[in-house]
CSV table of C-alpha atoms in Angstrom, one decimal:
chain,number,residue,atom,x,y,z
A,14,MET,CA,-6.7,-18.6,96.5
A,15,THR,CA,-5.2,-22.0,97.3
A,16,GLY,CA,-7.1,-23.6,94.4
A,17,ALA,CA,-5.8,-21.0,92.0
A,18,PHE,CA,-2.2,-21.6,93.2
A,19,GLU,CA,-2.6,-25.4,92.8
A,20,SER,CA,-4.0,-24.9,89.3
A,21,LEU,CA,-1.0,-22.7,88.3
A,22,LYS,CA,1.4,-25.2,89.8
A,23,HIS,CA,-0.2,-28.0,87.9
A,24,ASP,CA,0.0,-26.0,84.6
A,25,ILE,CA,3.6,-25.2,85.1
A,26,MET,CA,4.4,-28.9,85.8
A,27,GLU,CA,2.5,-29.9,82.6
A,28,VAL,CA,4.6,-27.4,80.6
A,29,TYR,CA,7.8,-28.7,82.1
A,30,ASN,CA,6.9,-32.3,81.4
A,31,SER,CA,6.1,-31.4,77.8
A,32,ARG,CA,9.4,-29.5,77.3
A,33,THR,CA,10.4,-31.8,74.4
A,34,ILE,CA,7.3,-30.7,72.5
A,35,LEU,CA,8.0,-27.1,73.4
A,36,ARG,CA,11.6,-27.4,72.0
A,37,SER,CA,10.2,-28.9,68.8
A,38,LEU,CA,7.7,-26.2,68.3
A,39,VAL,CA,10.3,-23.5,68.9
A,40,ALA,CA,12.6,-25.2,66.4
A,41,LYS,CA,9.7,-25.4,63.9
A,42,ASN,CA,9.1,-21.7,64.2
A,43,LEU,CA,12.7,-20.8,63.8
A,44,TYR,CA,13.6,-23.3,61.0
A,45,GLY,CA,10.3,-24.0,59.4
A,46,LYS,CA,9.9,-21.0,57.1
A,47,TYR,CA,13.5,-21.5,55.9
A,48,ARG,CA,13.1,-25.2,55.4
A,49,ASN,CA,13.7,-25.3,51.7
A,50,SER,CA,16.4,-22.6,51.6
A,51,VAL,CA,20.2,-23.1,51.3
A,52,LEU,CA,21.2,-20.9,54.3
A,53,GLY,CA,18.4,-22.0,56.6
A,54,PHE,CA,18.7,-20.7,60.2
A,55,ALA,CA,21.4,-18.3,59.1
A,56,TRP,CA,18.6,-16.1,57.7
A,57,ASN,CA,17.8,-15.1,61.3
A,58,PHE,CA,21.2,-13.4,61.3
A,59,ILE,CA,21.3,-12.2,57.7
A,60,THR,CA,17.9,-10.4,57.8
A,61,PRO,CA,18.8,-8.2,60.8
A,62,LEU,CA,22.1,-7.4,59.2
A,63,ILE,CA,20.4,-6.4,55.9
A,64,LEU,CA,18.1,-4.1,57.9
A,65,MET,CA,21.0,-2.5,59.7
A,66,LEU,CA,22.9,-1.9,56.5
A,67,MET,CA,19.7,-0.4,54.9
A,68,TYR,CA,19.2,2.0,57.7
A,69,TYR,CA,22.9,3.0,57.7
A,70,VAL,CA,22.9,3.7,53.9
A,71,ILE,CA,19.5,5.5,53.9
A,72,PHE,CA,20.2,7.7,56.9
A,73,THR,CA,23.9,8.2,56.6
A,74,GLU,CA,24.9,8.2,52.9
A,75,ILE,CA,21.6,9.7,51.6
A,76,ARG,CA,20.6,13.1,52.8
A,77,THR,CA,17.3,13.2,54.7
A,78,SER,CA,15.6,16.0,56.4
A,79,THR,CA,15.6,15.0,60.0
A,80,SER,CA,16.4,16.5,63.3
A,81,ILE,CA,17.6,13.1,64.7
A,82,GLU,CA,21.4,12.6,64.5
A,83,ASN,CA,22.5,9.1,63.6
A,84,ARG,CA,18.9,8.2,62.8
A,85,TRP,CA,20.0,4.7,61.6
A,86,VAL,CA,21.0,4.0,65.2
A,87,PHE,CA,17.8,5.5,66.5
A,88,ILE,CA,15.7,3.2,64.4
A,89,SER,CA,17.9,0.1,64.6
A,90,THR,CA,18.0,0.1,68.4
A,91,ALA,CA,14.2,0.0,68.5
A,92,ILE,CA,13.1,-2.0,65.5
A,93,PHE,CA,13.8,-5.5,66.8
A,94,LEU,CA,12.0,-5.0,70.1
A,95,PHE,CA,9.1,-3.5,68.1
A,96,HIS,CA,9.1,-6.5,65.8
A,97,PHE,CA,9.0,-8.8,68.8
A,98,LEU,CA,6.1,-7.0,70.5
A,99,THR,CA,4.0,-6.7,67.3
A,100,ARG,CA,4.7,-10.3,66.4
A,101,CYS,CA,3.2,-11.3,69.8
A,102,ILE,CA,0.3,-8.9,69.4
A,103,VAL,CA,-0.5,-9.5,65.7
A,104,GLY,CA,1.0,-12.9,64.9
A,105,GLY,CA,0.3,-14.5,68.2
A,106,THR,CA,-3.4,-14.4,67.6
A,107,ASN,CA,-3.2,-17.7,65.7
A,108,ALA,CA,-1.4,-19.6,68.4
A,109,PHE,CA,-4.4,-21.9,68.9
A,110,THR,CA,-6.4,-21.5,65.6
A,111,GLY,CA,-3.2,-22.2,63.7
A,112,ASN,CA,-2.6,-25.4,65.6
A,113,ALA,CA,-6.2,-26.6,65.6
A,114,GLY,CA,-5.3,-30.1,64.2
A,115,MET,CA,-2.7,-30.6,66.9
A,116,ILE,CA,-5.1,-29.5,69.7
A,117,LYS,CA,-7.8,-31.9,68.4
A,118,LYS,CA,-5.7,-34.9,67.7
A,119,MET,CA,-3.4,-35.1,70.8
A,120,TYR,CA,-3.3,-34.0,74.4
A,121,LEU,CA,-0.8,-31.3,75.2
A,122,PRO,CA,-0.7,-28.4,77.6
A,123,LYS,CA,-2.0,-25.5,75.4
A,124,GLU,CA,0.3,-23.1,77.2
A,125,ILE,CA,3.3,-24.5,75.2
A,126,LEU,CA,1.7,-23.2,72.0
A,127,VAL,CA,1.8,-19.7,73.5
A,128,LEU,CA,5.4,-20.1,74.9
A,129,ALA,CA,6.6,-21.5,71.6
A,130,ASN,CA,5.5,-18.4,69.7
A,131,ALA,CA,7.0,-16.0,72.3
A,132,ILE,CA,10.3,-17.9,72.7
A,133,SER,CA,10.9,-18.2,69.0
A,134,ALA,CA,10.1,-14.5,68.5
A,135,MET,CA,12.4,-13.5,71.4
A,136,ILE,CA,15.3,-15.6,70.0
A,137,VAL,CA,15.0,-13.6,66.7
A,138,CYS,CA,14.9,-10.4,68.8
A,139,ILE,CA,18.0,-11.3,70.7
A,140,ILE,CA,19.8,-12.2,67.5
A,141,GLY,CA,18.8,-8.7,66.2
A,142,TYR,CA,20.3,-7.0,69.2
A,143,PHE,CA,23.5,-9.0,68.9
A,144,ILE,CA,23.8,-7.6,65.3
A,145,VAL,CA,23.0,-4.1,66.6
A,146,LEU,CA,25.7,-4.2,69.3
A,147,VAL,CA,28.3,-5.5,67.0
A,148,THR,CA,27.5,-2.8,64.5
A,149,LEU,CA,27.6,-0.1,67.1
A,150,VAL,CA,31.0,-1.3,68.3
A,151,ILE,CA,32.4,-1.4,64.7
A,152,THR,CA,31.1,2.1,63.9
A,153,GLY,CA,32.5,3.5,67.1
A,154,TYR,CA,29.1,4.6,68.5
A,155,PRO,CA,29.4,5.3,72.2
A,156,ILE,CA,28.0,2.5,74.5
A,157,ASP,CA,27.6,2.7,78.3
A,158,ILE,CA,28.1,-0.8,79.7
A,159,VAL,CA,26.2,-0.1,82.9
A,160,CYS,CA,23.2,1.1,80.9
A,161,LEU,CA,23.5,-1.8,78.5
A,162,LEU,CA,23.0,-4.2,81.4
A,163,THR,CA,19.4,-3.0,81.7
A,164,LEU,CA,18.7,-4.5,78.3
A,165,VAL,CA,18.4,-7.9,80.0
A,166,PRO,CA,15.5,-7.0,82.3
A,167,LEU,CA,13.9,-5.0,79.5
A,168,LEU,CA,13.8,-8.1,77.2
A,169,ILE,CA,12.5,-10.2,80.1
A,170,LEU,CA,9.7,-7.7,80.8
A,171,ALA,CA,8.9,-7.5,77.1
A,172,PHE,CA,8.8,-11.3,76.9
A,173,ILE,CA,6.3,-11.4,79.8
A,174,PHE,CA,4.2,-8.7,78.2
A,175,GLY,CA,4.3,-10.7,74.9
A,176,VAL,CA,3.3,-13.9,76.5
A,177,GLY,CA,0.3,-12.1,78.2
A,178,CYS,CA,-0.7,-10.7,74.8
A,179,ILE,CA,-0.6,-14.1,73.1
A,180,PHE,CA,-2.6,-15.7,76.0
A,181,LEU,CA,-5.3,-13.0,75.8
A,182,LEU,CA,-5.6,-12.5,72.0
A,183,SER,CA,-5.2,-16.1,70.9
A,184,SER,CA,-7.8,-17.2,73.4
A,185,LEU,CA,-10.3,-14.6,72.2
A,186,THR,CA,-9.6,-15.3,68.6
A,187,VAL,CA,-10.8,-18.9,69.0
A,188,TYR,CA,-14.2,-17.5,69.7
A,189,VAL,CA,-14.1,-14.3,67.6
A,190,ARG,CA,-12.0,-14.9,64.4
A,191,ASP,CA,-12.4,-11.2,63.4
A,192,ILE,CA,-9.9,-10.3,66.1
A,193,GLN,CA,-7.1,-11.8,64.0
A,194,TYR,CA,-8.0,-9.6,61.0
A,195,ALA,CA,-8.6,-6.5,63.0
A,196,LEU,CA,-5.2,-6.8,64.6
A,197,GLY,CA,-3.6,-7.2,61.1
A,198,SER,CA,-4.7,-3.6,60.5
A,199,MET,CA,-3.7,-2.6,64.1
A,200,GLY,CA,-0.1,-3.6,63.2
A,201,ILE,CA,0.0,-0.6,60.8
A,202,ALA,CA,-1.4,1.7,63.4
A,203,LEU,CA,1.2,0.5,66.0
A,204,PHE,CA,4.0,1.3,63.4
A,205,VAL,CA,2.8,4.9,63.2
A,206,LEU,CA,1.9,5.4,66.9
A,207,THR,CA,5.1,3.9,68.3
A,208,PRO,CA,8.0,6.5,68.5
A,209,MET,CA,10.4,4.3,66.7
A,210,ARG,CA,11.1,6.5,63.7
A,211,TYR,CA,10.6,9.9,65.5
A,212,MET,CA,11.3,11.2,69.0
A,213,ALA,CA,8.4,11.1,71.4
A,214,SER,CA,9.3,14.6,72.4
A,215,ASP,CA,8.7,15.8,68.8
A,216,ALA,CA,5.1,14.6,68.9
A,217,THR,CA,2.5,17.3,69.1
A,218,GLY,CA,-1.3,17.6,69.4
A,219,ILE,CA,-3.3,14.4,69.5
A,220,LEU,CA,-0.3,12.3,68.6
A,221,LEU,CA,1.4,13.4,71.8
A,222,GLU,CA,-1.6,12.1,73.8
A,223,VAL,CA,-2.0,8.8,71.8
A,224,ILE,CA,1.6,7.6,71.8
A,225,TRP,CA,1.6,7.5,75.7
A,226,LEU,CA,-1.6,5.5,75.6
A,227,ASN,CA,0.3,3.0,73.5
A,228,PRO,CA,2.0,0.5,75.9
A,229,LEU,CA,4.8,-0.3,73.3
A,230,THR,CA,6.0,3.3,73.7
A,231,TYR,CA,7.4,2.6,77.2
A,232,TYR,CA,9.5,-0.4,76.1
A,233,ILE,CA,10.8,1.4,73.0
A,234,GLU,CA,11.7,4.5,74.9
A,235,TRP,CA,13.6,2.4,77.4
A,236,VAL,CA,15.7,0.8,74.7
A,237,HIS,CA,16.3,4.2,73.1
A,238,ASP,CA,17.6,5.6,76.4
A,239,ILE,CA,20.1,2.8,77.0
A,240,LEU,CA,21.4,2.3,73.4
A,241,TYR,CA,20.8,5.5,71.5
A,242,TRP,CA,21.3,8.0,74.4
A,243,ALA,CA,23.6,5.8,76.4
A,244,GLU,CA,21.9,6.7,79.7
A,245,MET,CA,19.9,4.9,82.3
A,246,PRO,CA,16.2,4.4,81.4
A,247,GLY,CA,13.8,7.1,82.7
A,248,THR,CA,12.0,6.4,86.0
A,249,ILE,CA,8.6,6.4,84.2
A,250,TYR,CA,9.8,3.5,82.0
A,251,ILE,CA,11.2,1.5,84.9
A,252,MET,CA,7.8,1.9,86.7
A,253,MET,CA,5.5,1.3,83.7
A,254,CYS,CA,7.1,-1.6,82.0
A,255,PRO,CA,6.9,-4.0,85.0
A,256,LEU,CA,3.4,-2.8,85.6
A,257,LEU,CA,2.3,-3.4,82.0
A,258,SER,CA,4.0,-6.7,81.8
A,259,VAL,CA,2.6,-8.3,85.0
A,260,SER,CA,-0.8,-6.8,84.3
A,261,MET,CA,-1.0,-8.2,80.8
A,262,LEU,CA,0.3,-11.6,81.9
A,263,LEU,CA,-2.3,-11.9,84.6
A,264,VAL,CA,-5.2,-10.7,82.4
A,265,GLY,CA,-4.1,-12.9,79.5
A,266,TYR,CA,-3.6,-16.0,81.6
A,267,LEU,CA,-7.0,-15.6,83.5
A,268,VAL,CA,-8.8,-15.2,80.2
A,269,PHE,CA,-7.0,-18.2,78.8
A,270,GLN,CA,-8.0,-20.3,81.9
A,271,LYS,CA,-11.6,-19.2,81.5
A,272,LEU,CA,-11.9,-20.0,77.8
A,273,LYS,CA,-9.6,-22.9,77.2
A,274,ARG,CA,-12.2,-25.6,78.0
A,275,GLY,CA,-14.2,-24.6,74.9
A,276,PHE,CA,-11.2,-24.6,72.5
A,277,VAL,CA,-11.7,-28.1,71.1
A,278,LYS,CA,-15.4,-27.5,70.4
A,279,ARG,CA,-14.7,-24.0,68.8
A,280,LEU,CA,-11.8,-25.2,66.7
């Protein structure tokens, strides 16, 4: 037990000492894909705004057959957290394989590659929720400030879960590249099986069983409770989200520790 604690302490210190590299990697993720564009980083604000406007027009100005009132709010309040989680699950698989050259040519704590992916994705998620909240205020949608405060622990728990997913899946992908391609298809399944466009209570049959086996459901329902329904999150979500987050982080980190010694050889 003492040895494991010392190893964790050593890893944390290595990450801290390499914080400059971590900042550079986060900046690369946030700015890199917009490097040759005129607006650059501003696209991280513009894209969520376009999504919000699209949902508003489709589900307010265009008649749609749905039992969900203000469906644009229902979807908008969940979409950015969903994108963060799926980006960690699907996109996070290449945290190591996508940086093979860096891992081979220089020494750096491999943990920062995981953290860089998760931090940059969470920054985009937070920007999205900033746009959501501004839009809700402008449109006069009711907001409960006390409930809104629970968005902070929710995002922290989602971040922990996402880090655990990246640790686990990116480590396994170094050894089995098919995982990356399999998870690409899984992203479509998660889009269908996560109650983001429909209410969980409306699901029936096998879908009702499957959506509650999907860990993303608990995070999405929490955010629906506090932003769409303007009420405190259900007890089941308050219990399950910390359990899922801590469990995923522990499993992911232990698998990473077990496999990381063979990364250079496999990459």
